[in-house]
Amino acid sequence: MQLVDNDTFLERLTALFNSSQDSGSIWLTHKRLTHDGDDAHMSSADDEGKEYPCLVRVTDGGETKYSTKVEPEQLARFHAAYGALLKSSMTTLRKRDKKREKQKAEELARRKRRLAEEVVVDGPKRGAGRRKRQRQTKAALKQLEARKRIQEREETRSRTKEGSP
Amino acid sequence: MVYISSWQEFQEAAEALYEKAPTRARYCVKWRASEGKLVLKITDNTTCIKFKTYSSIYLNRFEALNLSLMQKMQNQRPKPASAPDVKSEPVDAAAREATPTPGTSGVAGGAGVKKKKPKKKK
């Protein structure tokens, strides 16, 4: 691991992005730098308002590893360059596909509409249309289950939301 | 390890997790160019949440999340003055030109997305 300054780090990062274009991955790790040569202070109440440097590491999973220390006053400058570099390097991400998004939204709306509509069971109990009634009952049951599932999911979601803040 | 599929939820969970354990939590980004795959991970050694995407529509939000997490790591109060700072920095003109307002829209990304949603519903 080699500690380099911010600009060198960005240069090395650019080089890594270029070399991993065809194969391989790169990893970026961000964390608070709580020590400065000494042991780390894991929890002390008095440094509530203290500002720390931020450590950014990059590796390709092999021997290439670099890290840099971002001081609080340099963050705006560093992030502007860093964010721009990430955005311009991640070019193989899928482009925004409006057609597909629309299709998906329509599909979702259709499913919602169908869920809201009650399934009517009106086929004859016996005789020629018996199968029809059976199918309808099955569909009604399925709808009921789907509704129950959705309700449960919403409940757990609202519960976790209440718990987190 | 849990993949969260919605960005909004991931962002909230990630920020909450960092606030919970600021000295232990770390934030990892994995980028696989050949597949165009981006995986974000934040963990404090007990909880681990992840988000993965192949889509470029998250790039601006990703950038905003990076900034907000790094600010949290430095224990900075999110000042309103830091936003124009980012914007006015003379950086790679080409990268900036392609996305003229990522600084502004990105910084307010979380809030912006949140505000937009109810509007759409109405």
PDB file of C-alpha atoms in Angstrom:
ATOM      1  CA  MET A   1       0.000   0.000   0.000  1.00  0.00           C
ATOM      2  CA  GLN A   2       1.379   3.290  -1.058  1.00  0.00           C
ATOM      3  CA  LEU A   3       0.149   6.577   0.337  1.00  0.00           C
ATOM      4  CA  VAL A   4       0.153   9.240  -2.358  1.00  0.00           C
ATOM      5  CA  ASP A   5      -1.191  12.775  -2.560  1.00  0.00           C
ATOM      6  CA  ASN A   6      -4.604  13.547  -4.015  1.00  0.00           C
ATOM      7  CA  ASP A   7      -3.561  14.477  -7.523  1.00  0.00           C
ATOM      8  CA  THR A   8      -1.230  11.508  -7.923  1.00  0.00           C
ATOM      9  CA  PHE A   9      -4.003   9.297  -6.638  1.00  0.00           C
ATOM     10  CA  LEU A  10      -6.402  10.562  -9.279  1.00  0.00           C
ATOM     11  CA  GLU A  11      -3.777   9.969 -11.949  1.00  0.00           C
ATOM     12  CA  ARG A  12      -3.193   6.398 -10.784  1.00  0.00           C
ATOM     13  CA  LEU A  13      -6.935   5.869 -10.636  1.00  0.00           C
ATOM     14  CA  THR A  14      -7.297   6.998 -14.241  1.00  0.00           C
ATOM     15  CA  ALA A  15      -4.567   4.562 -15.240  1.00  0.00           C
ATOM     16  CA  LEU A  16      -6.318   1.753 -13.367  1.00  0.00           C
ATOM     17  CA  PHE A  17      -9.625   2.547 -15.036  1.00  0.00           C
ATOM     18  CA  ASN A  18      -7.928   2.310 -18.398  1.00  0.00           C
ATOM     19  CA  SER A  19      -6.131  -0.940 -17.661  1.00  0.00           C
ATOM     20  CA  SER A  20      -9.252  -2.662 -16.329  1.00  0.00           C
ATOM     21  CA  GLN A  21     -11.376  -1.751 -19.328  1.00  0.00           C
ATOM     22  CA  ASP A  22     -11.437  -5.217 -20.865  1.00  0.00           C
ATOM     23  CA  SER A  23     -11.159  -7.478 -17.861  1.00  0.00           C
ATOM     24  CA  GLY A  24     -10.887  -7.337 -14.130  1.00  0.00           C
ATOM     25  CA  SER A  25     -12.457  -5.080 -11.531  1.00  0.00           C
ATOM     26  CA  ILE A  26     -11.306  -2.269  -9.341  1.00  0.00           C
ATOM     27  CA  TRP A  27     -12.260  -1.580  -5.779  1.00  0.00           C
ATOM     28  CA  LEU A  28     -12.489   1.779  -4.063  1.00  0.00           C
ATOM     29  CA  THR A  29     -12.735   1.953  -0.311  1.00  0.00           C
ATOM     30  CA  HIS A  30     -13.595   5.057   1.683  1.00  0.00           C
ATOM     31  CA  LYS A  31     -13.307   5.343   5.415  1.00  0.00           C
ATOM     32  CA  ARG A  32     -12.577   7.737   8.218  1.00  0.00           C
ATOM     33  CA  LEU A  33      -8.911   8.028   9.114  1.00  0.00           C
ATOM     34  CA  THR A  34      -8.946   7.913  12.899  1.00  0.00           C
ATOM     35  CA  HIS A  35      -5.247   7.521  13.597  1.00  0.00           C
ATOM     36  CA  ASP A  36      -2.106   9.324  12.659  1.00  0.00           C
ATOM     37  CA  GLY A  37       0.724   6.912  13.153  1.00  0.00           C
ATOM     38  CA  ASP A  38      -0.502   6.131  16.663  1.00  0.00           C
ATOM     39  CA  ASP A  39      -3.113   3.679  17.778  1.00  0.00           C
ATOM     40  CA  ALA A  40      -6.660   4.336  16.686  1.00  0.00           C
ATOM     41  CA  HIS A  41      -9.058   5.904  19.129  1.00  0.00           C
ATOM     42  CA  MET A  42     -12.185   3.891  18.609  1.00  0.00           C
ATOM     43  CA  SER A  43     -14.492   5.762  20.931  1.00  0.00           C
ATOM     44  CA  SER A  44     -13.791   8.886  22.842  1.00  0.00           C
ATOM     45  CA  ALA A  45     -16.625  11.153  23.733  1.00  0.00           C
ATOM     46  CA  ASP A  46     -14.681  14.409  23.477  1.00  0.00           C
ATOM     47  CA  ASP A  47     -14.053  14.310  19.739  1.00  0.00           C
ATOM     48  CA  GLU A  48     -17.711  14.673  18.768  1.00  0.00           C
ATOM     49  CA  GLY A  49     -17.133  17.842  16.821  1.00  0.00           C
ATOM     50  CA  LYS A  50     -13.666  16.951  15.559  1.00  0.00           C
ATOM     51  CA  GLU A  51     -13.038  16.719  11.844  1.00  0.00           C
ATOM     52  CA  TYR A  52     -11.100  13.810  10.433  1.00  0.00           C
ATOM     53  CA  PRO A  53      -9.329  13.185   7.182  1.00  0.00           C
ATOM     54  CA  CYS A  54     -10.903  10.622   4.912  1.00  0.00           C
ATOM     55  CA  LEU A  55      -8.918   7.715   3.545  1.00  0.00           C
ATOM     56  CA  VAL A  56      -9.575   6.573  -0.010  1.00  0.00           C
ATOM     57  CA  ARG A  57      -8.015   3.374  -1.263  1.00  0.00           C
ATOM     58  CA  VAL A  58      -8.010   1.809  -4.665  1.00  0.00           C
ATOM     59  CA  THR A  59      -6.927  -1.658  -5.715  1.00  0.00           C
ATOM     60  CA  ASP A  60      -7.311  -3.955  -8.685  1.00  0.00           C
ATOM     61  CA  GLY A  61      -7.308  -6.998  -6.440  1.00  0.00           C
ATOM     62  CA  GLY A  62      -3.658  -7.677  -7.164  1.00  0.00           C
ATOM     63  CA  GLU A  63      -0.455  -5.895  -6.365  1.00  0.00           C
ATOM     64  CA  THR A  64      -1.613  -2.450  -7.400  1.00  0.00           C
ATOM     65  CA  LYS A  65      -2.791  -0.593  -4.331  1.00  0.00           C
ATOM     66  CA  TYR A  66      -2.845   3.096  -3.646  1.00  0.00           C
ATOM     67  CA  SER A  67      -4.361   5.224  -0.975  1.00  0.00           C
ATOM     68  CA  THR A  68      -4.765   8.895  -0.363  1.00  0.00           C
ATOM     69  CA  LYS A  69      -5.692  11.090   2.537  1.00  0.00           C
ATOM     70  CA  VAL A  70      -8.345  13.720   1.887  1.00  0.00           C
ATOM     71  CA  GLU A  71      -8.277  16.580   4.364  1.00  0.00           C
ATOM     72  CA  PRO A  72     -11.599  18.254   5.191  1.00  0.00           C
ATOM     73  CA  GLU A  73     -10.680  21.507   3.488  1.00  0.00           C
ATOM     74  CA  GLN A  74      -9.678  19.678   0.308  1.00  0.00           C
ATOM     75  CA  LEU A  75     -12.829  17.628   0.019  1.00  0.00           C
ATOM     76  CA  ALA A  76     -14.720  19.958  -2.319  1.00  0.00           C
ATOM     77  CA  ARG A  77     -11.794  20.126  -4.728  1.00  0.00           C
ATOM     78  CA  PHE A  78     -11.044  16.415  -4.515  1.00  0.00           C
ATOM     79  CA  HIS A  79     -14.643  15.369  -4.930  1.00  0.00           C
ATOM     80  CA  ALA A  80     -15.171  17.577  -7.954  1.00  0.00           C
ATOM     81  CA  ALA A  81     -12.290  15.897  -9.773  1.00  0.00           C
ATOM     82  CA  TYR A  82     -13.038  12.454  -8.353  1.00  0.00           C
ATOM     83  CA  GLY A  83     -16.730  12.525  -9.225  1.00  0.00           C
ATOM     84  CA  ALA A  84     -16.030  13.745 -12.730  1.00  0.00           C
ATOM     85  CA  LEU A  85     -13.423  11.020 -13.198  1.00  0.00           C
ATOM     86  CA  LEU A  86     -15.761   8.285 -12.004  1.00  0.00           C
ATOM     87  CA  LYS A  87     -18.531   9.481 -14.251  1.00  0.00           C
ATOM     88  CA  SER A  88     -16.345   9.757 -17.295  1.00  0.00           C
ATOM     89  CA  SER A  89     -14.756   6.353 -16.652  1.00  0.00           C
ATOM     90  CA  MET A  90     -17.914   4.355 -16.084  1.00  0.00           C
ATOM     91  CA  THR A  91     -18.908   4.406 -19.697  1.00  0.00           C
ATOM     92  CA  THR A  92     -19.886   0.770 -20.071  1.00  0.00           C
ATOM     93  CA  LEU A  93     -22.988   1.225 -17.937  1.00  0.00           C
ATOM     94  CA  ARG A  94     -26.221   0.806 -19.828  1.00  0.00           C
ATOM     95  CA  LYS A  95     -27.600   3.973 -21.301  1.00  0.00           C
ATOM     96  CA  ARG A  96     -30.943   5.224 -20.179  1.00  0.00           C
ATOM     97  CA  ASP A  97     -33.627   3.396 -22.145  1.00  0.00           C
ATOM     98  CA  LYS A  98     -36.816   5.468 -22.098  1.00  0.00           C
ATOM     99  CA  LYS A  99     -38.727   2.928 -24.161  1.00  0.00           C
ATOM    100  CA  ARG A 100     -38.021   0.149 -21.724  1.00  0.00           C
ATOM    101  CA  GLU A 101     -38.762   2.334 -18.712  1.00  0.00           C
ATOM    102  CA  LYS A 102     -42.120   3.220 -20.241  1.00  0.00           C
ATOM    103  CA  GLN A 103     -42.867  -0.417 -20.964  1.00  0.00           C
ATOM    104  CA  LYS A 104     -42.060  -1.365 -17.410  1.00  0.00           C
ATOM    105  CA  ALA A 105     -44.183   1.422 -15.960  1.00  0.00           C
ATOM    106  CA  GLU A 106     -47.105   0.365 -18.124  1.00  0.00           C
ATOM    107  CA  GLU A 107     -46.724  -3.233 -17.082  1.00  0.00           C
ATOM    108  CA  LEU A 108     -46.715  -2.179 -13.443  1.00  0.00           C
ATOM    109  CA  ALA A 109     -49.792  -0.013 -13.898  1.00  0.00           C
ATOM    110  CA  ARG A 110     -51.619  -2.843 -15.644  1.00  0.00           C
ATOM    111  CA  ARG A 111     -50.777  -5.251 -12.854  1.00  0.00           C
ATOM    112  CA  LYS A 112     -51.962  -2.778 -10.254  1.00  0.00           C
ATOM    113  CA  ARG A 113     -55.212  -2.232 -12.097  1.00  0.00           C
ATOM    114  CA  ARG A 114     -55.832  -5.942 -12.360  1.00  0.00           C
ATOM    115  CA  LEU A 115     -55.149  -6.379  -8.680  1.00  0.00           C
ATOM    116  CA  ALA A 116     -57.668  -3.692  -7.805  1.00  0.00           C
ATOM    117  CA  GLU A 117     -60.401  -5.305  -9.913  1.00  0.00           C
ATOM    118  CA  GLU A 118     -62.324  -8.071  -8.187  1.00  0.00           C
ATOM    119  CA  VAL A 119     -62.364 -11.422  -9.928  1.00  0.00           C
ATOM    120  CA  VAL A 120     -65.987 -12.407 -10.443  1.00  0.00           C
ATOM    121  CA  VAL A 121     -66.925 -16.036  -9.956  1.00  0.00           C
ATOM    122  CA  ASP A 122     -70.066 -16.403 -12.028  1.00  0.00           C
ATOM    123  CA  GLY A 123     -69.620 -19.642 -13.942  1.00  0.00           C
ATOM    124  CA  PRO A 124     -72.140 -22.456 -13.446  1.00  0.00           C
ATOM    125  CA  LYS A 125     -71.398 -24.782 -10.553  1.00  0.00           C
ATOM    126  CA  ARG A 126     -72.300 -27.905 -12.529  1.00  0.00           C
ATOM    127  CA  GLY A 127     -72.683 -28.722 -16.143  1.00  0.00           C
ATOM    128  CA  ALA A 128     -70.977 -27.445 -19.249  1.00  0.00           C
ATOM    129  CA  GLY A 129     -69.212 -24.384 -17.750  1.00  0.00           C
ATOM    130  CA  ARG A 130     -67.904 -26.077 -14.631  1.00  0.00           C
ATOM    131  CA  ARG A 131     -64.252 -25.710 -15.634  1.00  0.00           C
ATOM    132  CA  LYS A 132     -64.754 -22.004 -16.134  1.00  0.00           C
ATOM    133  CA  ARG A 133     -65.958 -21.606 -12.583  1.00  0.00           C
ATOM    134  CA  GLN A 134     -62.999 -23.613 -11.315  1.00  0.00           C
ATOM    135  CA  ARG A 135     -60.600 -21.348 -13.126  1.00  0.00           C
ATOM    136  CA  GLN A 136     -62.329 -18.289 -11.749  1.00  0.00           C
ATOM    137  CA  THR A 137     -62.149 -19.568  -8.180  1.00  0.00           C
ATOM    138  CA  LYS A 138     -58.479 -20.261  -8.625  1.00  0.00           C
ATOM    139  CA  ALA A 139     -57.866 -16.771  -9.980  1.00  0.00           C
ATOM    140  CA  ALA A 140     -59.796 -15.214  -7.105  1.00  0.00           C
ATOM    141  CA  LEU A 141     -57.728 -17.140  -4.571  1.00  0.00           C
ATOM    142  CA  LYS A 142     -54.510 -16.110  -6.284  1.00  0.00           C
ATOM    143  CA  GLN A 143     -55.542 -12.470  -6.204  1.00  0.00           C
ATOM    144  CA  LEU A 144     -56.387 -12.687  -2.531  1.00  0.00           C
ATOM    145  CA  GLU A 145     -52.964 -14.129  -1.765  1.00  0.00           C
ATOM    146  CA  ALA A 146     -51.197 -11.483  -3.816  1.00  0.00           C
ATOM    147  CA  ARG A 147     -53.000  -8.745  -1.935  1.00  0.00           C
ATOM    148  CA  LYS A 148     -52.107 -10.290   1.381  1.00  0.00           C
ATOM    149  CA  ARG A 149     -48.454 -10.534   0.345  1.00  0.00           C
ATOM    150  CA  ILE A 150     -48.339  -6.907  -0.717  1.00  0.00           C
ATOM    151  CA  GLN A 151     -49.949  -5.771   2.495  1.00  0.00           C
ATOM    152  CA  GLU A 152     -47.445  -7.746   4.559  1.00  0.00           C
ATOM    153  CA  ARG A 153     -44.549  -6.309   2.628  1.00  0.00           C
ATOM    154  CA  GLU A 154     -45.814  -2.784   3.168  1.00  0.00           C
ATOM    155  CA  GLU A 155     -46.206  -3.413   6.856  1.00  0.00           C
ATOM    156  CA  THR A 156     -42.647  -4.653   7.284  1.00  0.00           C
ATOM    157  CA  ARG A 157     -41.384  -1.737   5.255  1.00  0.00           C
ATOM    158  CA  SER A 158     -43.158   0.850   7.372  1.00  0.00           C
ATOM    159  CA  ARG A 159     -41.983  -0.912  10.499  1.00  0.00           C
ATOM    160  CA  THR A 160     -38.317  -0.798   9.443  1.00  0.00           C
ATOM    161  CA  LYS A 161     -38.708   2.840   8.506  1.00  0.00           C
ATOM    162  CA  GLU A 162     -40.063   3.664  11.934  1.00  0.00           C
ATOM    163  CA  GLY A 163     -37.233   1.767  13.581  1.00  0.00           C
ATOM    164  CA  SER A 164     -34.309   3.305  11.682  1.00  0.00           C
ATOM    165  CA  PRO A 165     -34.383   7.018  12.613  1.00  0.00           C
TER     166      PRO A 165
ATOM    167  CA  MET B   1     -25.264  -9.220   3.043  1.00  0.00           C
ATOM    168  CA  VAL B   2     -28.360  -7.732   1.581  1.00  0.00           C
ATOM    169  CA  TYR B   3     -28.833  -6.233  -1.834  1.00  0.00           C
ATOM    170  CA  ILE B   4     -31.282  -3.376  -1.716  1.00  0.00           C
ATOM    171  CA  SER B   5     -33.039  -2.828  -4.993  1.00  0.00           C
ATOM    172  CA  SER B   6     -34.359   0.683  -4.528  1.00  0.00           C
ATOM    173  CA  TRP B   7     -31.823   3.513  -4.542  1.00  0.00           C
ATOM    174  CA  GLN B   8     -33.807   5.644  -2.161  1.00  0.00           C
ATOM    175  CA  GLU B   9     -33.864   2.893   0.436  1.00  0.00           C
ATOM    176  CA  PHE B  10     -30.206   2.106  -0.080  1.00  0.00           C
ATOM    177  CA  GLN B  11     -29.166   5.685   0.382  1.00  0.00           C
ATOM    178  CA  GLU B  12     -31.171   6.065   3.566  1.00  0.00           C
ATOM    179  CA  ALA B  13     -29.896   2.765   4.950  1.00  0.00           C
ATOM    180  CA  ALA B  14     -26.300   3.573   4.015  1.00  0.00           C
ATOM    181  CA  GLU B  15     -26.367   6.955   5.690  1.00  0.00           C
ATOM    182  CA  ALA B  16     -28.074   5.552   8.760  1.00  0.00           C
ATOM    183  CA  LEU B  17     -25.516   2.755   8.996  1.00  0.00           C
ATOM    184  CA  TYR B  18     -22.645   5.186   8.759  1.00  0.00           C
ATOM    185  CA  GLU B  19     -24.099   7.452  11.423  1.00  0.00           C
ATOM    186  CA  LYS B  20     -24.494   4.447  13.652  1.00  0.00           C
ATOM    187  CA  ALA B  21     -20.850   3.399  13.507  1.00  0.00           C
ATOM    188  CA  PRO B  22     -18.749   6.216  12.073  1.00  0.00           C
ATOM    189  CA  THR B  23     -15.420   4.812  13.244  1.00  0.00           C
ATOM    190  CA  ARG B  24     -15.961   1.299  11.988  1.00  0.00           C
ATOM    191  CA  ALA B  25     -18.098   1.656   8.913  1.00  0.00           C
ATOM    192  CA  ARG B  26     -16.423   1.625   5.530  1.00  0.00           C
ATOM    193  CA  TYR B  27     -17.781   2.233   2.100  1.00  0.00           C
ATOM    194  CA  CYS B  28     -16.635   0.191  -0.883  1.00  0.00           C
ATOM    195  CA  VAL B  29     -17.225   0.623  -4.558  1.00  0.00           C
ATOM    196  CA  LYS B  30     -16.580  -2.171  -6.987  1.00  0.00           C
ATOM    197  CA  TRP B  31     -16.431  -1.364 -10.646  1.00  0.00           C
ATOM    198  CA  ARG B  32     -16.291  -4.029 -13.311  1.00  0.00           C
ATOM    199  CA  ALA B  33     -15.803  -2.344 -16.639  1.00  0.00           C
ATOM    200  CA  SER B  34     -16.131  -5.434 -18.829  1.00  0.00           C
ATOM    201  CA  GLU B  35     -19.672  -6.060 -17.590  1.00  0.00           C
ATOM    202  CA  GLY B  36     -20.529  -2.453 -16.866  1.00  0.00           C
ATOM    203  CA  LYS B  37     -21.405  -3.438 -13.352  1.00  0.00           C
ATOM    204  CA  LEU B  38     -21.272  -1.148 -10.352  1.00  0.00           C
ATOM    205  CA  VAL B  39     -21.617  -2.525  -6.829  1.00  0.00           C
ATOM    206  CA  LEU B  40     -21.760  -0.292  -3.775  1.00  0.00           C
ATOM    207  CA  LYS B  41     -21.268  -1.743  -0.360  1.00  0.00           C
ATOM    208  CA  ILE B  42     -21.284  -0.275   3.109  1.00  0.00           C
ATOM    209  CA  THR B  43     -20.512  -2.325   6.165  1.00  0.00           C
ATOM    210  CA  ASP B  44     -19.632  -1.945   9.838  1.00  0.00           C
ATOM    211  CA  ASN B  45     -18.538  -5.595  10.194  1.00  0.00           C
ATOM    212  CA  THR B  46     -21.930  -6.664  11.522  1.00  0.00           C
ATOM    213  CA  THR B  47     -24.370  -5.226   9.024  1.00  0.00           C
ATOM    214  CA  CYS B  48     -23.629  -5.133   5.347  1.00  0.00           C
ATOM    215  CA  ILE B  49     -25.813  -3.553   2.721  1.00  0.00           C
ATOM    216  CA  LYS B  50     -25.203  -3.528  -0.977  1.00  0.00           C
ATOM    217  CA  PHE B  51     -26.588  -2.032  -4.115  1.00  0.00           C
ATOM    218  CA  LYS B  52     -25.789  -3.103  -7.641  1.00  0.00           C
ATOM    219  CA  THR B  53     -26.641  -1.634 -10.969  1.00  0.00           C
ATOM    220  CA  TYR B  54     -25.855  -1.837 -14.646  1.00  0.00           C
ATOM    221  CA  SER B  55     -27.592   1.405 -15.429  1.00  0.00           C
ATOM    222  CA  SER B  56     -26.065   4.831 -15.864  1.00  0.00           C
ATOM    223  CA  ILE B  57     -29.098   6.674 -14.499  1.00  0.00           C
ATOM    224  CA  TYR B  58     -27.704   6.277 -10.976  1.00  0.00           C
ATOM    225  CA  LEU B  59     -24.383   7.992 -11.723  1.00  0.00           C
ATOM    226  CA  ASN B  60     -25.416  11.418 -10.473  1.00  0.00           C
ATOM    227  CA  ARG B  61     -26.997  10.011  -7.355  1.00  0.00           C
ATOM    228  CA  PHE B  62     -23.903   7.856  -6.827  1.00  0.00           C
ATOM    229  CA  GLU B  63     -21.712  10.935  -6.992  1.00  0.00           C
ATOM    230  CA  ALA B  64     -23.909  12.738  -4.482  1.00  0.00           C
ATOM    231  CA  LEU B  65     -23.800   9.760  -2.146  1.00  0.00           C
ATOM    232  CA  ASN B  66     -20.002   9.679  -2.374  1.00  0.00           C
ATOM    233  CA  LEU B  67     -19.843  13.291  -1.317  1.00  0.00           C
ATOM    234  CA  SER B  68     -22.298  12.951   1.513  1.00  0.00           C
ATOM    235  CA  LEU B  69     -20.569   9.851   2.890  1.00  0.00           C
ATOM    236  CA  MET B  70     -17.150  11.457   2.663  1.00  0.00           C
ATOM    237  CA  GLN B  71     -18.477  14.473   4.505  1.00  0.00           C
ATOM    238  CA  LYS B  72     -19.791  12.177   7.179  1.00  0.00           C
ATOM    239  CA  MET B  73     -16.421  10.446   7.363  1.00  0.00           C
ATOM    240  CA  GLN B  74     -14.764  13.778   7.945  1.00  0.00           C
ATOM    241  CA  ASN B  75     -17.395  14.683  10.499  1.00  0.00           C
ATOM    242  CA  GLN B  76     -18.280  17.783   8.512  1.00  0.00           C
ATOM    243  CA  ARG B  77     -21.582  19.472   8.996  1.00  0.00           C
ATOM    244  CA  PRO B  78     -23.249  19.576   5.596  1.00  0.00           C
ATOM    245  CA  LYS B  79     -22.878  23.294   4.945  1.00  0.00           C
ATOM    246  CA  PRO B  80     -24.922  24.938   2.218  1.00  0.00           C
ATOM    247  CA  ALA B  81     -21.785  26.803   1.180  1.00  0.00           C
ATOM    248  CA  SER B  82     -20.022  23.614   0.121  1.00  0.00           C
ATOM    249  CA  ALA B  83     -22.394  23.065  -2.784  1.00  0.00           C
ATOM    250  CA  PRO B  84     -21.462  26.182  -4.785  1.00  0.00           C
ATOM    251  CA  ASP B  85     -17.827  25.422  -3.982  1.00  0.00           C
ATOM    252  CA  VAL B  86     -18.027  22.168  -5.865  1.00  0.00           C
ATOM    253  CA  LYS B  87     -19.714  23.833  -8.780  1.00  0.00           C
ATOM    254  CA  SER B  88     -17.336  26.711  -9.196  1.00  0.00           C
ATOM    255  CA  GLU B  89     -14.229  24.491  -9.113  1.00  0.00           C
ATOM    256  CA  PRO B  90     -12.488  24.587 -12.448  1.00  0.00           C
ATOM    257  CA  VAL B  91     -12.366  20.886 -13.234  1.00  0.00           C
ATOM    258  CA  ASP B  92     -12.182  18.823 -16.410  1.00  0.00           C
ATOM    259  CA  ALA B  93     -14.159  21.011 -18.714  1.00  0.00           C
ATOM    260  CA  ALA B  94     -15.154  18.097 -20.917  1.00  0.00           C
ATOM    261  CA  ALA B  95     -16.552  16.019 -18.110  1.00  0.00           C
ATOM    262  CA  ARG B  96     -18.372  18.999 -16.660  1.00  0.00           C
ATOM    263  CA  GLU B  97     -19.826  20.090 -19.964  1.00  0.00           C
ATOM    264  CA  ALA B  98     -21.389  16.723 -20.634  1.00  0.00           C
ATOM    265  CA  THR B  99     -23.257  16.999 -17.361  1.00  0.00           C
ATOM    266  CA  PRO B 100     -23.703  20.684 -16.695  1.00  0.00           C
ATOM    267  CA  THR B 101     -25.579  20.519 -13.417  1.00  0.00           C
ATOM    268  CA  PRO B 102     -24.414  17.418 -11.601  1.00  0.00           C
ATOM    269  CA  GLY B 103     -23.023  19.517  -8.808  1.00  0.00           C
ATOM    270  CA  THR B 104     -26.302  21.177  -8.029  1.00  0.00           C
ATOM    271  CA  SER B 105     -28.741  18.441  -8.893  1.00  0.00           C
ATOM    272  CA  GLY B 106     -26.403  15.817  -7.532  1.00  0.00           C
ATOM    273  CA  VAL B 107     -25.888  17.406  -4.152  1.00  0.00           C
ATOM    274  CA  ALA B 108     -29.584  17.862  -3.695  1.00  0.00           C
ATOM    275  CA  GLY B 109     -30.143  14.508  -5.418  1.00  0.00           C
ATOM    276  CA  GLY B 110     -31.690  12.672  -2.526  1.00  0.00           C
ATOM    277  CA  ALA B 111     -34.057  15.463  -1.706  1.00  0.00           C
ATOM    278  CA  GLY B 112     -34.799  16.193  -5.347  1.00  0.00           C
ATOM    279  CA  VAL B 113     -35.846  12.646  -6.085  1.00  0.00           C
ATOM    280  CA  LYS B 114     -37.945  12.569  -2.972  1.00  0.00           C
ATOM    281  CA  LYS B 115     -39.733  15.754  -3.879  1.00  0.00           C
ATOM    282  CA  LYS B 116     -40.406  14.666  -7.413  1.00  0.00           C
ATOM    283  CA  LYS B 117     -42.172  11.464  -6.488  1.00  0.00           C
ATOM    284  CA  PRO B 118     -45.251  12.882  -4.790  1.00  0.00           C
ATOM    285  CA  LYS B 119     -45.666  15.345  -7.621  1.00  0.00           C
ATOM    286  CA  LYS B 120     -45.867  12.528 -10.116  1.00  0.00           C
ATOM    287  CA  LYS B 121     -48.431  10.672  -8.086  1.00  0.00           C
ATOM    288  CA  LYS B 122     -50.714  13.681  -8.038  1.00  0.00           C
TER     289      LYS B 122
END
